[in-house]
mmCIF file of N, CA, C and O in Angstrom:
data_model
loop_
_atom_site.group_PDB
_atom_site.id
_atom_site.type_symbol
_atom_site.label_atom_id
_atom_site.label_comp_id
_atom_site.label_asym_id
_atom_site.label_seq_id
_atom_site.Cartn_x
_atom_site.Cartn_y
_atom_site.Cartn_z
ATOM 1 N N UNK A 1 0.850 -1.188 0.000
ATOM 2 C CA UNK A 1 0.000 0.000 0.000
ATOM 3 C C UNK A 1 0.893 1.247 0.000
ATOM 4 O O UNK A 1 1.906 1.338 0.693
ATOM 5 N N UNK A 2 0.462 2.161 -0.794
ATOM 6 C CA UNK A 2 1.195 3.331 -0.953
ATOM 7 C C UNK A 2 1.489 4.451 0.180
ATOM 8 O O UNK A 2 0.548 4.526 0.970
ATOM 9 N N UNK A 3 2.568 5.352 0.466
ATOM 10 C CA UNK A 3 2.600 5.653 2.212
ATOM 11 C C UNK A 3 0.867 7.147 1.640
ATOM 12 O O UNK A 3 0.542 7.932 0.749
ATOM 13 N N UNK A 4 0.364 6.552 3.066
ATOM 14 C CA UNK A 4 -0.807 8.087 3.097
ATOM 15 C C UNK A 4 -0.335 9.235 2.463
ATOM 16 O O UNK A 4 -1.206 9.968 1.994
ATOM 17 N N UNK A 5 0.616 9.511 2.357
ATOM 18 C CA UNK A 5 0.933 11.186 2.235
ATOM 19 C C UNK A 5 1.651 11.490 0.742
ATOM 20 O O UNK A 5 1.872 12.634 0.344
ATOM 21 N N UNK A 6 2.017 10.125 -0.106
ATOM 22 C CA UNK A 6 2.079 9.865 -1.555
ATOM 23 C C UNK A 6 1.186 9.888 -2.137
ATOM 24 O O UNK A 6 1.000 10.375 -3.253
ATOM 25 N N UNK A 7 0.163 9.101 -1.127
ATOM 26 C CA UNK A 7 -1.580 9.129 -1.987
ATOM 27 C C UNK A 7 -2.463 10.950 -1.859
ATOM 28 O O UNK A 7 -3.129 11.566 -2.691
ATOM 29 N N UNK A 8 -2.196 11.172 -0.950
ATOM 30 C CA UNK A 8 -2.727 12.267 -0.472
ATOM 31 C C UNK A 8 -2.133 13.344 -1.772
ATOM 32 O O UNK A 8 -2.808 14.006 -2.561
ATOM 33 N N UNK A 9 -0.769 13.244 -1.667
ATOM 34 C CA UNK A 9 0.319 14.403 -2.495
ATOM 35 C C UNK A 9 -0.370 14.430 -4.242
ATOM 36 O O UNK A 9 -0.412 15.356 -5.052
ATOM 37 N N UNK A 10 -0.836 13.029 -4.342
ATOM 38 C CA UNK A 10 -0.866 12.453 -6.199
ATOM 39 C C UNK A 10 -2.279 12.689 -6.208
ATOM 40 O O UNK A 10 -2.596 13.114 -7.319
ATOM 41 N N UNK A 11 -3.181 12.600 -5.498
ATOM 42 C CA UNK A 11 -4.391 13.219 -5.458
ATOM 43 C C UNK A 11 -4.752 14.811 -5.317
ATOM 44 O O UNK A 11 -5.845 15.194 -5.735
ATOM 45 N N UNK A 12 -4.068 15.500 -4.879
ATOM 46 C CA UNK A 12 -4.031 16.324 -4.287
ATOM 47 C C UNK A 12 -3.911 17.600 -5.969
ATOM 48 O O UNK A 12 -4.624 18.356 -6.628
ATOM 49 N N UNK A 13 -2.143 16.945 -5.896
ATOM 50 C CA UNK A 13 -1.942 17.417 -7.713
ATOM 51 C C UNK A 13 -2.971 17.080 -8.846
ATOM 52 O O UNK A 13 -3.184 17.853 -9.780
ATOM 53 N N UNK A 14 -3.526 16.001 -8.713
ATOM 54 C CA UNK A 14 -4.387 16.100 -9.896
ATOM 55 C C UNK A 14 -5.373 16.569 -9.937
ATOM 56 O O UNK A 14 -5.726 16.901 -11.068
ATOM 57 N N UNK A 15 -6.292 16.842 -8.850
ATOM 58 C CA UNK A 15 -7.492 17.716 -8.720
ATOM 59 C C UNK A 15 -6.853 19.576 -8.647
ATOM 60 O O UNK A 15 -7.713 20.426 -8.413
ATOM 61 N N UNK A 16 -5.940 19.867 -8.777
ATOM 62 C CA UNK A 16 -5.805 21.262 -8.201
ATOM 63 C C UNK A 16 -5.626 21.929 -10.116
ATOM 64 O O UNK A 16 -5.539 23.131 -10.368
ATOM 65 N N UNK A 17 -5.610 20.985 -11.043
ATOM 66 C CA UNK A 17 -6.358 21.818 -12.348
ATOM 67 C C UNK A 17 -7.528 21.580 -12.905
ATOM 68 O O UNK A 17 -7.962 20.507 -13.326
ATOM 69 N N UNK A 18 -8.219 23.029 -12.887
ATOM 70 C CA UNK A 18 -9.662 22.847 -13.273
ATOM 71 C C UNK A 18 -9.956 21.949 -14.326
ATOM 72 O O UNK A 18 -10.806 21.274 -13.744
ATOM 73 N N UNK A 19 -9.874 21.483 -15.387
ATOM 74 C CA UNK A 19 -10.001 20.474 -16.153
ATOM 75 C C UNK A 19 -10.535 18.889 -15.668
ATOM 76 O O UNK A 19 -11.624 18.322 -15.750
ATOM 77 N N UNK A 20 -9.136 18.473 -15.102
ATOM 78 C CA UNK A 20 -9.412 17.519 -14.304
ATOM 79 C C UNK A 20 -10.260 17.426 -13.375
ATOM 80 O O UNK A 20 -10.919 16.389 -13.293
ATOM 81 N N UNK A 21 -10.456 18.499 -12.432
ATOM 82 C CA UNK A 21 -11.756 18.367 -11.678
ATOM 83 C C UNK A 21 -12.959 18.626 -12.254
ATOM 84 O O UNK A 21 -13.922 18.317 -11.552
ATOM 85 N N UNK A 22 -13.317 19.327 -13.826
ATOM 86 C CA UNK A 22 -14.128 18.772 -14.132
ATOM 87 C C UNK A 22 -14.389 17.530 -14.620
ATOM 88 O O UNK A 22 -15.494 17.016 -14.445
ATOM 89 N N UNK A 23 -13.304 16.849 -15.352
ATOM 90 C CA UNK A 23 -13.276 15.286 -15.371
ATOM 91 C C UNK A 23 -13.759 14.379 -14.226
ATOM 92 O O UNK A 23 -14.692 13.674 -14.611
ATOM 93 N N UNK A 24 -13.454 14.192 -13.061
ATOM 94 C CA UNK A 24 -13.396 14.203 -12.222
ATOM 95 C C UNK A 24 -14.901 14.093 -11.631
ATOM 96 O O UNK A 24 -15.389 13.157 -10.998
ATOM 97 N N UNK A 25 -15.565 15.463 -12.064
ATOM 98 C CA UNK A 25 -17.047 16.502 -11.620
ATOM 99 C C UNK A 25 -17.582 15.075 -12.656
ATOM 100 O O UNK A 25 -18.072 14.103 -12.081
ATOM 101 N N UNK A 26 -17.436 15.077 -14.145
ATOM 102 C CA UNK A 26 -18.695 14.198 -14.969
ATOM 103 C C UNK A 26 -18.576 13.209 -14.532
ATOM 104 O O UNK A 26 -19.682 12.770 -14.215
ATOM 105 N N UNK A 27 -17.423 12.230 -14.212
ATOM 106 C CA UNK A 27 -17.087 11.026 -14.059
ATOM 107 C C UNK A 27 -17.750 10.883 -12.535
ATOM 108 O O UNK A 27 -17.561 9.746 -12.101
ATOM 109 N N UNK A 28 -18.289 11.520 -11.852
ATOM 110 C CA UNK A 28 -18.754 10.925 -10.419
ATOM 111 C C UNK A 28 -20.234 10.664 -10.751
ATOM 112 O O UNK A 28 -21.002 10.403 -9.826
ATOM 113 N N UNK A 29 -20.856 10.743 -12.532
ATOM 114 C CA UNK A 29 -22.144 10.834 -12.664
ATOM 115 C C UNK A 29 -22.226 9.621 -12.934
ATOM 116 O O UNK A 29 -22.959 8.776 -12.419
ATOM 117 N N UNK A 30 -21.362 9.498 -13.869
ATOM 118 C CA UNK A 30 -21.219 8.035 -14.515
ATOM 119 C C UNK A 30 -20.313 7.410 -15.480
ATOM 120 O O UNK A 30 -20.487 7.982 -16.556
ATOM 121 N N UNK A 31 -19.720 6.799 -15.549
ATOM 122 C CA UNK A 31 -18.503 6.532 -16.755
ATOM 123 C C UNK A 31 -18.973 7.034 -18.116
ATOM 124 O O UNK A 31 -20.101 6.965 -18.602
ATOM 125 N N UNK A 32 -17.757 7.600 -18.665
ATOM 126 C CA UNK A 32 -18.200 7.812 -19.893
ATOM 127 C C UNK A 32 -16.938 7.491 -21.250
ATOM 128 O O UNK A 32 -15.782 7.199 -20.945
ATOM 129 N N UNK A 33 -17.239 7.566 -22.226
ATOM 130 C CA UNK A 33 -16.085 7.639 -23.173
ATOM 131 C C UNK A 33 -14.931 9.112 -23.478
ATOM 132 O O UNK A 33 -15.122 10.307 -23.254
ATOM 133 N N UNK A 34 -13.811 8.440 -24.026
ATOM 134 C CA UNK A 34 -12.807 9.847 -23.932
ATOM 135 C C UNK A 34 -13.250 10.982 -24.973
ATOM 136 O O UNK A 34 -12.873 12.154 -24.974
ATOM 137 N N UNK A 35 -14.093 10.392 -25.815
ATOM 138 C CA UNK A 35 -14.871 11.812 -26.556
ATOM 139 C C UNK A 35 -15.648 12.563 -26.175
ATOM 140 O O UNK A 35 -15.676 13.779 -26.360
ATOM 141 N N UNK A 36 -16.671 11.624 -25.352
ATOM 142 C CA UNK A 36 -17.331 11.929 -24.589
ATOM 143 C C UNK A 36 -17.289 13.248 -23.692
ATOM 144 O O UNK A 36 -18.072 14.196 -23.629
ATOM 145 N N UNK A 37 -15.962 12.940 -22.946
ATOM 146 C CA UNK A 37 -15.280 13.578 -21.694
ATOM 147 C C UNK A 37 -14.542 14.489 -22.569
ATOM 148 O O UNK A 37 -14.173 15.249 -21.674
ATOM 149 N N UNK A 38 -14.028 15.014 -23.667
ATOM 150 C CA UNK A 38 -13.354 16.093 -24.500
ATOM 151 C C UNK A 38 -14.382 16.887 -25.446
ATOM 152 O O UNK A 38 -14.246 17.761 -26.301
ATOM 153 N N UNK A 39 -15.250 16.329 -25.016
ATOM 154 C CA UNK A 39 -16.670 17.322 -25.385
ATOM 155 C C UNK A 39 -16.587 19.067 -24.784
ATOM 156 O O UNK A 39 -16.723 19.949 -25.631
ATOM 157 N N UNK A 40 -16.458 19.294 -23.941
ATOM 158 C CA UNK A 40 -16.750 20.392 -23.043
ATOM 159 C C UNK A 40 -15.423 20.964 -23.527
ATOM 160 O O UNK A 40 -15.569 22.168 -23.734
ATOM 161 N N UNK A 41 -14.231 20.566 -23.774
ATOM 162 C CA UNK A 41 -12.641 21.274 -23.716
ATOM 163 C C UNK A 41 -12.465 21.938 -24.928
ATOM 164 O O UNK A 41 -13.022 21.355 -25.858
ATOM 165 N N UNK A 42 -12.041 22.676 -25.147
ATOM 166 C CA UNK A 42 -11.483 23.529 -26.363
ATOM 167 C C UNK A 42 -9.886 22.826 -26.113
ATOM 168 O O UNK A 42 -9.001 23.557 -25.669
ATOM 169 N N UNK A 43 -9.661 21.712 -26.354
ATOM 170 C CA UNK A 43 -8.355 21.179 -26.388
ATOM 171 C C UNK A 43 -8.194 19.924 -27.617
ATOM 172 O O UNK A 43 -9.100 19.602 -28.386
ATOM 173 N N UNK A 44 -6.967 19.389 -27.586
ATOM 174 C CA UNK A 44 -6.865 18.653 -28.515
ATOM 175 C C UNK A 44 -6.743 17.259 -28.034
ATOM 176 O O UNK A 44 -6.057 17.104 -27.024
ATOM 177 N N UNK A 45 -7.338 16.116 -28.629
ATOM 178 C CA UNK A 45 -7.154 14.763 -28.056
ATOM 179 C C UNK A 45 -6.322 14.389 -27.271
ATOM 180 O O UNK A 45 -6.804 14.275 -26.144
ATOM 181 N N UNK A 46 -4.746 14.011 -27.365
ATOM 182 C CA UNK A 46 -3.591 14.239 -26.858
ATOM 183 C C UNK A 46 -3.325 15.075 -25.515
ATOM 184 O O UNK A 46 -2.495 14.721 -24.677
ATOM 185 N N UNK A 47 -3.923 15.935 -25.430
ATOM 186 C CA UNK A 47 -3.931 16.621 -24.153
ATOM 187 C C UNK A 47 -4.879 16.065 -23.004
ATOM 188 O O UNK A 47 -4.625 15.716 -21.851
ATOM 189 N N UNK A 48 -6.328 16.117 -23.891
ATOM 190 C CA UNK A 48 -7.045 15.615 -22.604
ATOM 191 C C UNK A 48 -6.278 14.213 -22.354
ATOM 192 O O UNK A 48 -5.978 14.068 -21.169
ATOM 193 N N UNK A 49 -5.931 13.255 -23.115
ATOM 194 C CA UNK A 49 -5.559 11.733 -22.917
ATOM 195 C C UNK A 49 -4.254 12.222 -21.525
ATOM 196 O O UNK A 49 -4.100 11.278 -20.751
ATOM 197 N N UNK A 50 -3.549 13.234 -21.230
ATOM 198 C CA UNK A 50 -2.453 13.397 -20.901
ATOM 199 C C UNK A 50 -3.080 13.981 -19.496
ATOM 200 O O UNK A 50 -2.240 13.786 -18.618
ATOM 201 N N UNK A 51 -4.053 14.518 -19.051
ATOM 202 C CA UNK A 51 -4.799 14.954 -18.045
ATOM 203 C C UNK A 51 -5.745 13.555 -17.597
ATOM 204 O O UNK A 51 -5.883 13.439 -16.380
ATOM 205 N N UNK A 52 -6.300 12.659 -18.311
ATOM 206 C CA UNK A 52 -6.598 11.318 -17.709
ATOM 207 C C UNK A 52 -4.905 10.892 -17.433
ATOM 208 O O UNK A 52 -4.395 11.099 -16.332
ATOM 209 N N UNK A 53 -4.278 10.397 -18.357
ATOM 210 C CA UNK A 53 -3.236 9.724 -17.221
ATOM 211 C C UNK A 53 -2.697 10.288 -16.075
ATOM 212 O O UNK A 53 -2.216 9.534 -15.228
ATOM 213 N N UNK A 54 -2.696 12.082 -15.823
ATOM 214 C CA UNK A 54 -2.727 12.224 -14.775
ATOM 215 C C UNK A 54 -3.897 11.698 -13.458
ATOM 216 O O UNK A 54 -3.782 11.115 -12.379
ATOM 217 N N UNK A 55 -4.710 12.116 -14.037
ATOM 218 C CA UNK A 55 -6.304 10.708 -13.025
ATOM 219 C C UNK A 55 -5.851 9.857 -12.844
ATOM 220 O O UNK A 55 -5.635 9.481 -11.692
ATOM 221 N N UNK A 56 -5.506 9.172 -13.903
ATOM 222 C CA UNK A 56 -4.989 7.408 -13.550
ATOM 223 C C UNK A 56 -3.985 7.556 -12.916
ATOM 224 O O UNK A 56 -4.167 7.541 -11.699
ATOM 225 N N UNK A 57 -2.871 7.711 -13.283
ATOM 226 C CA UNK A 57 -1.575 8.019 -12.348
ATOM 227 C C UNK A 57 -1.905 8.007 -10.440
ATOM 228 O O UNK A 57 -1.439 7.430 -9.457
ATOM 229 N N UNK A 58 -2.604 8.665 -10.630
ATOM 230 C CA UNK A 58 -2.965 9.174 -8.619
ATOM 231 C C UNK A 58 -3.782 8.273 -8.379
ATOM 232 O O UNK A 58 -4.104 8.152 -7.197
ATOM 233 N N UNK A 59 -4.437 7.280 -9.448
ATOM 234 C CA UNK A 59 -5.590 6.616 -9.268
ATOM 235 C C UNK A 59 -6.652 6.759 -8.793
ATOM 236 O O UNK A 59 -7.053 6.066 -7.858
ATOM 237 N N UNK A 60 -7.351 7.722 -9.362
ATOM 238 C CA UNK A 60 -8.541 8.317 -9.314
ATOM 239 C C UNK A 60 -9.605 7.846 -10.523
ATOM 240 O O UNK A 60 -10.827 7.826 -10.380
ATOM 241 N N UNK A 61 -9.107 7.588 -11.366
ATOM 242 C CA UNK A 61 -9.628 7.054 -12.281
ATOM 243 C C UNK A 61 -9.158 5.761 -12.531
ATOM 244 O O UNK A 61 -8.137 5.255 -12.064
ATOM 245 N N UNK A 62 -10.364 5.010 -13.675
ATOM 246 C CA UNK A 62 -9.308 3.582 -14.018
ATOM 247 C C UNK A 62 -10.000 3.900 -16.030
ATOM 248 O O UNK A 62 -10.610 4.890 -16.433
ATOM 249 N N UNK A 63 -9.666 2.915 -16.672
ATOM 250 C CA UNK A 63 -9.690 3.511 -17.948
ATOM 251 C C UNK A 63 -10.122 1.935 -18.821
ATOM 252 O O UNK A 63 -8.958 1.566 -18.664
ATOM 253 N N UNK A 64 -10.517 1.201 -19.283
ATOM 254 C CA UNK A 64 -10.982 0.054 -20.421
ATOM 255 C C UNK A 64 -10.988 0.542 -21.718
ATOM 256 O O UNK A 64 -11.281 1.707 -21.987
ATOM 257 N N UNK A 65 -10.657 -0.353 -22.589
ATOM 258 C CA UNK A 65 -10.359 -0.445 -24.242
ATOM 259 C C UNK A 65 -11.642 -1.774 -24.288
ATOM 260 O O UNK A 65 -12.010 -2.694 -23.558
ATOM 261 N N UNK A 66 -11.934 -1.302 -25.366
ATOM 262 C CA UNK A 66 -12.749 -2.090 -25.913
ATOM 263 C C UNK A 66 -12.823 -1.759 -27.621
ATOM 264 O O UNK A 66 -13.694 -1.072 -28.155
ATOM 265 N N UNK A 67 -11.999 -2.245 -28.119
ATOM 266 C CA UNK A 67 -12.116 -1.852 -29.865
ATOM 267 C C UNK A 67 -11.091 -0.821 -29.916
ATOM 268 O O UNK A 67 -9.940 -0.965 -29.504
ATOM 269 N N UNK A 68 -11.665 0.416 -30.541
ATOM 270 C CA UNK A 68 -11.739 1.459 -30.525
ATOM 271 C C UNK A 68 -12.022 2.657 -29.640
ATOM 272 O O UNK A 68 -11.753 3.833 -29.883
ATOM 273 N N UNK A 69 -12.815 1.976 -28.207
ATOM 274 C CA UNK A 69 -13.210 2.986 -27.641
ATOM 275 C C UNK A 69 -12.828 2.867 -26.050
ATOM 276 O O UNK A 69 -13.058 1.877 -25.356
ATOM 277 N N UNK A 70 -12.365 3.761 -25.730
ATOM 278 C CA UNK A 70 -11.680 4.012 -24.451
ATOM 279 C C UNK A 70 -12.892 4.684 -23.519
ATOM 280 O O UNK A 70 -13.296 5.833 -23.697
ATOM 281 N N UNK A 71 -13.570 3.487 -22.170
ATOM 282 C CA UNK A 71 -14.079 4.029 -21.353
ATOM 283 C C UNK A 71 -13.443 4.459 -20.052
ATOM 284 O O UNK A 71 -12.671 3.732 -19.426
ATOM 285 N N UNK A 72 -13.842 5.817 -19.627
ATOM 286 C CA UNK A 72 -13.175 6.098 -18.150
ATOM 287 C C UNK A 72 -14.236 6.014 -17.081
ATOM 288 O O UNK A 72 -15.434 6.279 -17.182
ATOM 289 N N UNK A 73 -13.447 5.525 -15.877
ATOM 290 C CA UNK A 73 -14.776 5.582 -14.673
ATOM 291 C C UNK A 73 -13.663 6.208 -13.213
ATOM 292 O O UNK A 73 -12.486 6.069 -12.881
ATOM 293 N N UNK A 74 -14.734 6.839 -12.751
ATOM 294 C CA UNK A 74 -13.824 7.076 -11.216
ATOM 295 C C UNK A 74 -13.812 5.803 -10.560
ATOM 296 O O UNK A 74 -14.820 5.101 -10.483
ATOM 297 N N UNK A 75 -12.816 5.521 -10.134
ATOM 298 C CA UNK A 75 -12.627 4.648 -9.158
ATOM 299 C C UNK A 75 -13.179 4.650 -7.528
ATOM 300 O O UNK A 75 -12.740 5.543 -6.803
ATOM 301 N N UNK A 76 -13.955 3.840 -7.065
ATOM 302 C CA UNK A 76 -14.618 4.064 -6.202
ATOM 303 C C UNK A 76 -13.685 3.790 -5.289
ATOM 304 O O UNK A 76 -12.942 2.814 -5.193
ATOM 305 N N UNK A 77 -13.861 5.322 -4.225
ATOM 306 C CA UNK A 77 -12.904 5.189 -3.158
ATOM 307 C C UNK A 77 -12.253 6.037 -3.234
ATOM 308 O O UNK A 77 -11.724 6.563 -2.254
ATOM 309 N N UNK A 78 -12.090 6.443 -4.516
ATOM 310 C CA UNK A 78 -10.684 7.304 -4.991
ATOM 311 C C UNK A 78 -10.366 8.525 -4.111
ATOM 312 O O UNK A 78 -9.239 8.738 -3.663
ATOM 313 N N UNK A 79 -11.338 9.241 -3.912
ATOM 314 C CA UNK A 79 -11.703 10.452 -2.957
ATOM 315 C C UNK A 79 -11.134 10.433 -1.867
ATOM 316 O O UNK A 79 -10.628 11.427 -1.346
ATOM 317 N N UNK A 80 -11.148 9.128 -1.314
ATOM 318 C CA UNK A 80 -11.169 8.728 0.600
ATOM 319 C C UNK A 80 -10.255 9.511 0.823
ATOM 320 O O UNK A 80 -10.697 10.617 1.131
ATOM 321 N N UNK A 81 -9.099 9.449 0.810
ATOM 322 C CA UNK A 81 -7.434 9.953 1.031
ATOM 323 C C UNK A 81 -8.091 11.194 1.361
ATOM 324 O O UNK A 81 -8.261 11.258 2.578
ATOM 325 N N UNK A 82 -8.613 12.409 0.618
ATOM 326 C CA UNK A 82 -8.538 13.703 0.876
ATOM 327 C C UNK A 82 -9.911 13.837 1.767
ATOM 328 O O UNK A 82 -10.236 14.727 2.553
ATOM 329 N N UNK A 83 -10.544 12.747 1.404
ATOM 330 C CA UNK A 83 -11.724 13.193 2.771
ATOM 331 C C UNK A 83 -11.106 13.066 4.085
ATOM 332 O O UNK A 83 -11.078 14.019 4.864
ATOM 333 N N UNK A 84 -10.593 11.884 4.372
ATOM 334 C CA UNK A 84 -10.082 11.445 5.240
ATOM 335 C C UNK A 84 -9.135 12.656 5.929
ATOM 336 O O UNK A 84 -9.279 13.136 7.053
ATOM 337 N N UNK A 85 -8.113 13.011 4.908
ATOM 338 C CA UNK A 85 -7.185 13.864 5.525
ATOM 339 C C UNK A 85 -7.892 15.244 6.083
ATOM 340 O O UNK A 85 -7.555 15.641 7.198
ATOM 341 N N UNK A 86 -8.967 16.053 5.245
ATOM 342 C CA UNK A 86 -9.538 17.133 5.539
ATOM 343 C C UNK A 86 -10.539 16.981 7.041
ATOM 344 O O UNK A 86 -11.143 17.887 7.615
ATOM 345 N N UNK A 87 -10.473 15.734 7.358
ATOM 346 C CA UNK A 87 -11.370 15.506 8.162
ATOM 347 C C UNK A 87 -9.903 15.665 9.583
ATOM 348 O O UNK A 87 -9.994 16.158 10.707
ATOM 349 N N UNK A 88 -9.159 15.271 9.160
ATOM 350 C CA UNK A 88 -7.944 15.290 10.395
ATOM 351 C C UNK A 88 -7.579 16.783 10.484
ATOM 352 O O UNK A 88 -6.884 17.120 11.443
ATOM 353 N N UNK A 89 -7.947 17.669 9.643
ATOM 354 C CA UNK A 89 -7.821 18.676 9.808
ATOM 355 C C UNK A 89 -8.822 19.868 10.450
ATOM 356 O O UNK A 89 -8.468 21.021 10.698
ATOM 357 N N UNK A 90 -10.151 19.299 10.654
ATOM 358 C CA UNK A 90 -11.007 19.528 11.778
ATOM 359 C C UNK A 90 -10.477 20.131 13.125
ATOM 360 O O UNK A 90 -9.677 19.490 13.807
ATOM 361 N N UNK A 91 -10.932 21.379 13.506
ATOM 362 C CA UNK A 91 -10.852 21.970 14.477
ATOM 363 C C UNK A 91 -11.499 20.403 15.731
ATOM 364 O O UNK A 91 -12.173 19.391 15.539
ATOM 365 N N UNK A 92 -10.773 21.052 17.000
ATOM 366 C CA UNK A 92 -11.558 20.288 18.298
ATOM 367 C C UNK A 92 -13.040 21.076 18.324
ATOM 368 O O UNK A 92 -14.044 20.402 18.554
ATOM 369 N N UNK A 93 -13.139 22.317 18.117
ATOM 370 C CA UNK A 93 -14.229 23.126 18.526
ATOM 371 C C UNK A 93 -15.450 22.582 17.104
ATOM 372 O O UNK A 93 -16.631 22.511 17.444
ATOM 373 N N UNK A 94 -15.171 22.302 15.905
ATOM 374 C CA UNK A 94 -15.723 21.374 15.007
ATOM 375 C C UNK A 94 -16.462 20.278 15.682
ATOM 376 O O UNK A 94 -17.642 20.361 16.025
ATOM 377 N N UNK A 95 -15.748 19.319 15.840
ATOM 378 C CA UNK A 95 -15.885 18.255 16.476
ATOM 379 C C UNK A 95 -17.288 18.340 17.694
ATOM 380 O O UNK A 95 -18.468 18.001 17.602
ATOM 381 N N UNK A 96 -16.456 18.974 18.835
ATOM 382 C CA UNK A 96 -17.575 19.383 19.695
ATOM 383 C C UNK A 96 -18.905 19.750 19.207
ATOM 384 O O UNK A 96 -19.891 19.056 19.456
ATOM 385 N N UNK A 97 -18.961 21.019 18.394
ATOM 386 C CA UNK A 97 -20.270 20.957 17.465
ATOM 387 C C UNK A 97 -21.011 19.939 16.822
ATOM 388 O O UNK A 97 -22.224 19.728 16.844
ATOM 389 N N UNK A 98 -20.026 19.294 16.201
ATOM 390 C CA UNK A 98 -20.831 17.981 15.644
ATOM 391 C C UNK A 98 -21.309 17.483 16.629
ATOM 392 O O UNK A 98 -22.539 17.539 16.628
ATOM 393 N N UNK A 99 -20.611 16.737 17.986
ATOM 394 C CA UNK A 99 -21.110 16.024 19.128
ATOM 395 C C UNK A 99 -22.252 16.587 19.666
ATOM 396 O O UNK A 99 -23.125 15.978 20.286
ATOM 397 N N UNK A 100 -22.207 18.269 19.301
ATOM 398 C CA UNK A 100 -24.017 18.512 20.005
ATOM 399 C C UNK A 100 -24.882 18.911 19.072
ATOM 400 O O UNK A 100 -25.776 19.663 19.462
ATOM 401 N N UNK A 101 -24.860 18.625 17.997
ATOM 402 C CA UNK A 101 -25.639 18.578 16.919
ATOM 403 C C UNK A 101 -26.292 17.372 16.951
ATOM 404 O O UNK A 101 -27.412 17.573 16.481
ATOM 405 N N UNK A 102 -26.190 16.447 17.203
ATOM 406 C CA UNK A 102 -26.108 15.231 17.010
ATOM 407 C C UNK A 102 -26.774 14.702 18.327
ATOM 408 O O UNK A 102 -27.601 13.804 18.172
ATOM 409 N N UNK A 103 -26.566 15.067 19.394
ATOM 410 C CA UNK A 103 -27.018 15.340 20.743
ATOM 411 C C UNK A 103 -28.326 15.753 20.686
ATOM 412 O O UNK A 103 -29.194 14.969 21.070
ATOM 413 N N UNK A 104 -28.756 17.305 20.103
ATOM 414 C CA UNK A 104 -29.792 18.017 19.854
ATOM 415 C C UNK A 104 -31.217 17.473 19.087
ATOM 416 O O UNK A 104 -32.428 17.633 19.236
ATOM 417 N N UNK A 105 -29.872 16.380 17.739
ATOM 418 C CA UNK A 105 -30.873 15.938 17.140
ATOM 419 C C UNK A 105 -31.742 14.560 17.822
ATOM 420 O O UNK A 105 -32.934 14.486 17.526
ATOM 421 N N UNK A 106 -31.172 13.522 18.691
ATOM 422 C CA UNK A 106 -31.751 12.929 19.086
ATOM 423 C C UNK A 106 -32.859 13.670 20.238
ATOM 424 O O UNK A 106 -34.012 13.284 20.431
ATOM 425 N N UNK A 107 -32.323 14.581 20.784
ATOM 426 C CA UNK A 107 -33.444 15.040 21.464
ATOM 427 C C UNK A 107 -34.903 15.445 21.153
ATOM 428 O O UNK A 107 -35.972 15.620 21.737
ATOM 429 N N UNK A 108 -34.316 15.502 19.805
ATOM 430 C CA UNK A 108 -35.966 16.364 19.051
ATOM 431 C C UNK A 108 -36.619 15.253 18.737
ATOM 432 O O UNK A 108 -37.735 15.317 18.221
#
């Protein structure tokens, strides 16, 4: 398993260009094809293909051939790393809130 903070670092880089996080944004709807997904870009084939292997690379994405046609899907899970970490980054005074939110709500 890769150390936390490699996964964190390779995730981290590939979502921080808008492109990819819109890749990223369609692909959490549902897999789609690489034309598909270069629909929206004023770019050239080659490029977007070079912004998925950055996805794949951090493994955020995974990618299938079939013929001619290249499907991409997010990889489920892929996210965890930065939820996870943003969540360690939670204030104590956070926390506490949640605990009486949660408190409040069973009361009602």
């Amino acid at each position: 398993m890769p150390n936390y903070y490699d996964e964190l670092d390779a995730v981290l880089r590939a979502v921080a260009d808008p492109t990819r996080r819109a890749v990223v944004e369609r692909l959490a709807k549902s897999p789609a094809v690489v034309s598909e997904l270069a629909a929206p870009f004023s770019m050239a084939l080659p490029s977007l293909m070079q912004h998925l292997r950055v996805l794949e690379d951090a493994g955020l994405v995974t990618s299938e051939k079939h013929g001619r046609v290249r499907t991409v899907s997010l990889r489920p899970g892929a996210l965890d790393v930065l939820h996870v970490w943003l969540g360690e980054q939670r204030t104590p005074a956070e926390h506490q809130a949640d605990r009486l939110a949660i408190h409040l709500n069973r009361a009602t």
